[in-house]
Short mmCIF file of C-alpha atoms in Angstrom, two decimals:
data_model
loop_
_atom_site.label_atom_id
_atom_site.label_comp_id
_atom_site.label_asym_id
_atom_site.label_seq_id
_atom_site.Cartn_x
_atom_site.Cartn_y
_atom_site.Cartn_z
CA MET A 9 -22.71 19.00 -4.70
CA THR A 10 -25.66 18.26 -6.86
CA SER A 11 -28.92 17.11 -5.40
CA SER A 12 -29.74 14.47 -8.00
CA ALA A 13 -30.87 11.18 -6.56
CA ALA A 14 -28.03 9.32 -8.24
CA GLY A 15 -25.37 11.94 -7.39
CA TYR A 16 -23.16 9.85 -5.10
CA SER A 17 -22.61 6.24 -4.19
CA LEU A 18 -20.43 4.08 -1.97
CA LYS A 19 -18.11 1.94 -4.07
CA PHE A 20 -16.55 -1.15 -2.46
CA ILE A 21 -12.92 -1.24 -3.59
CA SER A 22 -11.70 -3.99 -1.26
CA GLY A 23 -13.10 -6.78 0.86
CA LYS A 24 -15.94 -9.24 0.68
CA TYR A 25 -18.13 -6.90 -1.39
CA GLN A 26 -15.42 -5.58 -3.74
CA GLY A 27 -16.96 -4.29 -6.96
CA GLY A 28 -20.35 -3.53 -5.41
CA GLU A 29 -21.93 -0.10 -5.06
CA PHE A 30 -24.59 1.36 -2.78
CA PRO A 31 -26.39 4.59 -3.80
CA LEU A 32 -26.78 7.59 -1.52
CA LYS A 33 -29.99 9.58 -1.76
CA PRO A 34 -30.28 13.26 -0.79
CA GLU A 35 -32.02 14.10 2.46
CA LYS A 36 -31.72 10.52 3.65
CA GLN A 37 -29.52 8.54 6.02
CA ILE A 38 -28.47 4.91 5.88
CA VAL A 39 -27.47 2.74 8.83
CA VAL A 40 -24.72 0.23 8.09
CA GLY A 41 -24.25 -3.00 10.03
CA ARG A 42 -24.63 -6.74 10.27
CA SER A 43 -28.33 -6.74 11.17
CA SER A 44 -30.62 -7.74 8.33
CA GLU A 45 -33.03 -4.96 9.37
CA LEU A 46 -30.61 -2.16 8.41
CA ASP A 47 -30.29 -0.11 5.23
CA MET A 48 -26.86 -1.45 4.18
CA VAL A 49 -26.19 -4.99 5.37
CA LEU A 50 -22.56 -6.18 5.62
CA VAL A 51 -22.42 -9.75 6.86
CA GLU A 52 -19.00 -10.25 8.43
CA ASP A 53 -17.65 -10.79 11.93
CA MET A 54 -15.78 -7.47 12.23
CA VAL A 55 -18.92 -5.45 11.49
CA SER A 56 -21.15 -4.64 14.47
CA ARG A 57 -24.90 -5.21 14.44
CA LYS A 58 -25.33 -1.43 14.08
CA HIS A 59 -21.94 -0.13 12.97
CA ALA A 60 -22.22 3.33 11.41
CA LYS A 61 -24.65 5.89 10.00
CA ILE A 62 -24.10 7.85 6.77
CA THR A 63 -26.21 10.96 6.19
CA PHE A 64 -26.69 12.92 2.95
CA SER A 65 -28.37 16.19 3.94
CA ALA A 66 -28.33 19.76 2.60
CA GLY A 67 -25.72 18.76 0.02
CA LYS A 68 -23.33 17.45 2.67
CA ILE A 69 -22.38 13.84 3.43
CA SER A 70 -21.26 12.74 6.88
CA ILE A 71 -20.54 9.50 8.72
CA GLU A 72 -21.02 8.64 12.39
CA ASP A 73 -19.79 5.58 14.24
CA LEU A 74 -22.57 3.96 16.30
CA GLY A 75 -20.39 2.54 19.07
CA SER A 76 -19.04 -0.29 16.92
CA THR A 77 -16.62 -2.82 18.41
CA ASN A 78 -13.93 -2.49 15.76
CA GLY A 79 -14.40 1.16 14.84
CA THR A 80 -15.03 3.21 11.71
CA PHE A 81 -12.10 4.72 9.79
CA VAL A 82 -11.91 7.52 7.22
CA ASN A 83 -8.67 7.87 5.23
CA GLY A 84 -6.80 5.87 7.87
CA GLU A 85 -8.09 7.76 10.91
CA LYS A 86 -10.51 6.33 13.44
CA VAL A 87 -13.53 8.63 13.67
CA GLN A 88 -16.62 9.13 15.78
CA GLN A 89 -18.09 11.56 13.30
CA ALA A 90 -16.67 13.07 10.10
CA ARG A 91 -17.62 14.99 6.96
CA LEU A 92 -17.04 13.05 3.74
CA LYS A 93 -15.93 14.32 0.36
CA GLU A 94 -15.59 12.65 -3.01
CA GLY A 95 -12.68 10.19 -3.02
CA ASP A 96 -12.64 9.58 0.75
CA ARG A 97 -12.01 5.99 1.78
CA ILE A 98 -13.98 4.38 4.60
CA LEU A 99 -12.92 1.19 6.38
CA ILE A 100 -15.73 -0.84 7.96
CA GLY A 101 -14.82 -4.38 8.94
CA THR A 102 -12.65 -5.66 6.09
CA SER A 103 -14.38 -3.49 3.48
CA ILE A 104 -12.73 -0.38 2.06
CA ILE A 105 -15.44 1.84 0.61
CA LYS A 106 -14.84 4.89 -1.59
CA LEU A 107 -17.25 7.79 -1.92
CA VAL A 108 -17.69 8.38 -5.65
CA LYS A 109 -19.90 10.38 -7.96
CA ALA A 110 -22.44 8.26 -9.78
CA GLY A 111 -22.50 8.50 -13.56
CA ALA A 112 -24.78 11.04 -15.18
CA GLY A 113 -28.23 9.62 -15.70
CA ALA A 114 -27.54 6.62 -13.48
CA PRO A 115 -30.80 4.85 -12.63
CA SER A 116 -32.22 5.13 -9.14
CA VAL A 117 -31.77 1.93 -7.11
CA ASP A 118 -33.71 1.12 -3.95
CA GLU A 119 -31.99 -0.26 -0.84
CA ILE A 120 -33.46 -3.75 -1.18
CA SER A 121 -32.09 -4.08 -4.70
CA ALA A 122 -28.74 -2.57 -3.67
CA ASN A 123 -28.36 -5.06 -0.80
CA LYS A 124 -29.32 -7.93 -3.08
CA LYS A 125 -26.63 -6.82 -5.52
CA LEU A 126 -24.07 -6.69 -2.70
CA GLU A 127 -24.97 -10.27 -1.73
CA GLU A 128 -24.44 -11.36 -5.34
CA VAL A 129 -21.05 -9.62 -5.44
CA ALA A 130 -20.04 -11.30 -2.15
CA ALA A 131 -21.05 -14.73 -3.48
CA ASN A 132 -19.01 -14.14 -6.62
CA GLN A 133 -16.00 -13.02 -4.57
CA ALA A 134 -16.28 -16.09 -2.34
CA SER A 135 -16.18 -18.37 -5.38
CA LYS A 136 -12.85 -16.81 -6.43
CA THR A 137 -10.97 -17.16 -3.16
CA THR A 138 -11.40 -19.00 0.10
CA ARG A 139 -8.29 -17.67 1.83
CA THR A 140 -9.23 -14.08 2.63
CA ALA A 141 -12.00 -11.55 2.16
CA MET A 142 -9.65 -8.58 1.76
CA THR A 143 -8.41 -8.00 -1.77
CA GLY A 144 -8.15 -5.05 -4.11
CA LYS A 145 -6.05 -3.04 -6.56
CA LEU A 146 -3.35 -0.47 -5.82
CA GLU A 147 -4.88 1.73 -8.52
CA GLU A 148 -7.89 2.11 -6.20
CA VAL A 149 -6.07 2.13 -2.85
CA PRO A 150 -2.47 3.44 -2.92
CA LEU A 151 -0.14 1.32 -0.83
CA PRO A 152 0.74 4.06 1.70
CA ASP A 153 -3.00 4.63 2.34
CA LEU A 154 -3.61 0.90 2.63
CA LEU A 155 -0.82 0.41 5.18
CA GLN A 156 -2.04 3.42 7.15
CA LEU A 157 -5.52 1.88 7.28
CA PHE A 158 -4.08 -1.43 8.46
CA HIS A 159 -1.94 0.35 11.05
CA THR A 160 -4.84 2.33 12.51
CA SER A 161 -7.14 -0.70 12.60
CA LYS A 162 -4.34 -2.93 14.04
CA LYS A 163 -4.55 -5.62 11.38
CA ASN A 164 -2.59 -8.87 11.63
CA GLY A 165 -1.55 -10.81 8.54
CA VAL A 166 0.58 -10.87 5.43
CA LEU A 167 -0.13 -8.32 2.71
CA VAL A 168 0.72 -9.87 -0.67
CA VAL A 169 1.14 -7.45 -3.58
CA LYS A 170 1.58 -8.70 -7.16
CA ASN A 171 2.47 -7.00 -10.42
CA ASP A 172 5.52 -8.18 -12.39
CA HIS A 173 6.96 -9.16 -9.00
CA GLU A 174 5.49 -10.48 -5.76
CA ALA A 175 5.99 -8.67 -2.47
CA ARG A 176 5.03 -9.70 1.04
CA VAL A 177 4.59 -7.24 3.89
CA TYR A 178 4.16 -8.79 7.34
CA LEU A 179 1.88 -7.04 9.83
CA ARG A 180 1.58 -7.45 13.58
CA GLN A 181 -1.14 -5.33 15.23
CA GLY A 182 -0.93 -3.03 12.23
CA ARG A 183 2.84 -2.56 12.46
CA VAL A 184 5.07 -3.62 9.57
CA TYR A 185 7.76 -5.93 10.95
CA TYR A 186 9.15 -7.54 7.80
CA SER A 187 8.96 -7.29 4.01
CA VAL A 188 10.42 -9.18 1.06
CA ILE A 189 10.27 -9.07 -2.75
CA ASP A 190 10.25 -12.32 -4.77
CA ASP A 191 11.51 -14.23 -1.71
CA ASN A 192 14.87 -12.44 -2.04
CA HIS A 193 15.64 -12.17 1.67
CA GLU A 194 19.21 -11.06 0.95
CA LEU A 195 17.82 -7.69 -0.11
CA GLY A 196 16.79 -7.06 3.50
CA PRO A 197 13.42 -5.93 4.89
CA GLN A 198 14.22 -2.19 4.90
CA LYS A 199 15.38 -1.97 1.29
CA SER A 200 12.52 -4.23 0.21
CA PHE A 201 9.96 -2.03 1.96
CA ASN A 202 11.40 1.15 0.44
CA ARG A 203 10.96 -0.36 -3.02
CA ILE A 204 7.52 -1.89 -2.43
CA ILE A 205 6.08 1.40 -1.21
CA THR A 206 6.76 2.94 -4.66
CA TRP A 207 4.53 0.43 -6.49
CA GLU A 208 1.51 2.16 -7.98
CA THR A 209 -0.15 -0.74 -9.81
CA GLY A 210 -0.94 -4.33 -8.91
CA ASP A 211 -3.30 -6.54 -6.95
CA PHE A 212 -3.20 -6.89 -3.17
CA GLU A 213 -4.53 -9.54 -0.81
CA LEU A 214 -4.39 -9.68 2.97
CA LEU A 215 -3.67 -13.24 4.10
CA PRO A 216 -3.92 -14.61 7.65
CA PRO A 217 -0.86 -14.23 9.94
CA ASP A 218 2.20 -16.33 9.06
CA ASN A 219 4.13 -18.18 11.75
CA GLN A 220 7.41 -17.78 9.84
CA GLU A 221 10.18 -16.23 11.95
CA PHE A 222 12.88 -13.87 10.66
CA MET A 223 16.39 -13.22 11.91
CA VAL A 224 15.96 -9.45 11.48
CA GLU A 225 12.77 -7.44 12.00
CA LEU A 226 11.96 -3.79 11.30
CA ASP A 227 11.88 -1.70 14.47
CA ASP A 228 10.49 1.61 13.22
CA SER A 229 6.82 2.53 13.40
CA THR A 230 4.70 2.22 10.29
CA GLU A 231 4.53 6.02 10.03
CA ALA A 232 8.33 6.31 10.19
CA LEU A 233 8.76 3.56 7.57
CA LEU A 234 6.30 5.26 5.24
CA MET A 235 7.94 8.67 5.65
CA GLU A 236 11.42 7.29 4.95
CA GLY A 237 10.25 5.13 2.04
CA LEU A 238 8.45 8.03 0.36
CA ARG A 239 11.41 10.37 1.00
CA GLN A 240 13.73 7.90 -0.72
CA PHE A 241 11.25 7.53 -3.58
CA ASP A 242 11.30 11.31 -4.16
CA GLU A 243 15.10 11.42 -3.92
CA PHE A 244 15.55 8.53 -6.33
CA LYS A 245 13.21 10.15 -8.88
CA ARG A 246 15.31 13.31 -8.65
CA ILE A 247 18.52 11.50 -9.69
CA ALA A 248 17.03 8.80 -11.92
CA GLY A 249 17.65 10.77 -15.12
CA ASP A 250 21.40 10.86 -14.43
CA LEU A 251 21.75 7.14 -13.72
CA PRO A 252 22.79 4.54 -16.30
CA SER A 253 19.90 2.58 -17.79
CA VAL A 254 19.00 -0.76 -16.27
CA SER A 255 20.28 -2.50 -19.42
CA ALA A 256 23.62 -0.65 -19.40
CA THR A 257 26.83 -2.57 -18.66
CA LEU A 258 28.99 -1.15 -15.88
CA THR A 259 32.73 -1.77 -15.99
CA LEU A 260 35.80 -0.47 -14.19
CA ALA A 261 37.66 2.16 -16.17
CA MET A 262 40.57 0.61 -18.08
CA PRO A 263 43.15 1.92 -17.70
CA MET A 264 42.15 3.40 -14.34
CA THR A 265 44.06 6.64 -13.98
CA ALA A 266 42.18 7.89 -10.90
CA ASN A 267 43.81 6.98 -7.59
CA LEU A 268 42.05 4.30 -5.52
CA ARG A 269 43.46 5.81 -2.32
CA GLU A 270 41.17 8.81 -2.85
CA LEU A 271 38.06 6.66 -2.40
CA THR A 272 36.19 6.13 0.84
CA PRO A 273 35.55 2.58 2.11
CA GLU A 274 31.90 2.91 1.01
CA GLU A 275 32.95 3.92 -2.51
CA LEU A 276 35.40 1.03 -2.66
CA ASP A 277 32.55 -1.32 -1.75
CA ILE A 278 30.53 -0.02 -4.71
CA LEU A 279 33.53 -0.33 -6.99
CA GLN A 280 33.78 -3.98 -6.00
CA LEU A 281 30.07 -4.51 -6.71
CA VAL A 282 30.52 -3.00 -10.18
CA HIS A 283 33.34 -5.47 -10.79
CA ASN A 284 31.29 -8.42 -9.47
CA TYR A 285 27.87 -7.71 -11.01
CA GLY A 286 28.36 -5.19 -13.82
CA SER A 287 24.88 -3.62 -13.78
CA LEU A 288 22.90 -0.96 -11.93
CA ALA A 289 20.42 -3.56 -10.62
CA GLY A 290 23.23 -5.82 -9.43
CA VAL A 291 24.96 -2.99 -7.58
CA LEU A 292 21.76 -1.73 -5.93
CA ASP A 293 20.57 -5.22 -4.96
CA HIS A 294 23.84 -6.30 -3.34
CA SER A 295 24.86 -3.06 -1.65
CA THR A 296 24.34 -2.73 2.09
CA GLN A 297 23.69 0.97 1.48
CA ASP A 298 20.19 2.25 0.74
CA ASP A 299 19.30 2.69 -2.93
CA VAL A 300 19.59 6.50 -2.97
CA THR A 301 22.97 6.64 -1.24
CA CYS A 302 24.31 3.80 -3.37
CA ALA A 303 23.10 5.42 -6.59
CA GLU A 304 24.58 8.81 -5.68
CA ARG A 305 27.98 7.26 -4.94
CA LEU A 306 27.86 5.25 -8.16
CA MET A 307 27.18 8.44 -10.17
CA ASN A 308 30.12 10.07 -8.42
CA LEU A 309 32.38 7.17 -9.42
CA ILE A 310 31.23 7.50 -13.02
CA GLN A 311 31.85 11.26 -13.05
CA ARG A 312 35.36 10.75 -11.64
CA ASP A 313 36.08 8.05 -14.27
CA TYR A 314 36.40 5.08 -11.94
CA VAL A 315 33.38 3.42 -13.58
CA ARG A 316 32.11 3.49 -17.15
CA ALA A 317 28.63 2.69 -18.46
CA SER A 318 28.04 1.33 -21.95
#
């Protein structure tokens, strides 16, 4: 690490102060909290009067929780004290803060000016939305990391993610209990979650809890859901090159010389979906099987000349 005064800063990538930055100066510590007497002032209910202390000393940066009510989190883990490195994400209250290198030649900013700038950012954010203080971009906070942060800090609410589609992930004490894409509940919460977790771009917003009830809820822990979703993502990428394109038309082979009696019930189900919907998206969306299993069986049907893609 360099020892230049503008070497590192804390960049707010989500929350009330999103877009703001606070410089770190070598051989100095800053105390973060709600009190106006502190070095970095974050005015929100989930931040304690004296919440945490960040120290930049001998080229090393560390953070220490000061007995806060709601805790201090680094990369999704609740900490009492931890070393920080470039790129680490800190959760304090509803703010996600990333440790970044400041640009070369960046001007030195004193704490009074930095706090004033944060207040201006917060006022600007408040003018954009009145529903929630927690927003951000997936490019800054990958969805698996975001859900892990919410899980560890036991957040309640509805995480809305938007790109070309709109997804909703419902959280209860940090646990994901339902998810849906574009209000298509027929897709099912598990398949929806497995697809949402692969999104790498888009805007997110954490809304207050929703009283809507669902006939089926997810039972697995957030960690188990993330592990399975990311496993399926890797598996689907592995076979994606062999699948028909999304725009391809799927039809039953005519004439069909292969014997239907050689197919399993699951393969027959996919054959029926090809007949009914005629596209990869239609088959995947309407199958009760997960996307990877469904895609593998569809490829097998194509290779055995039950299905043709054009």
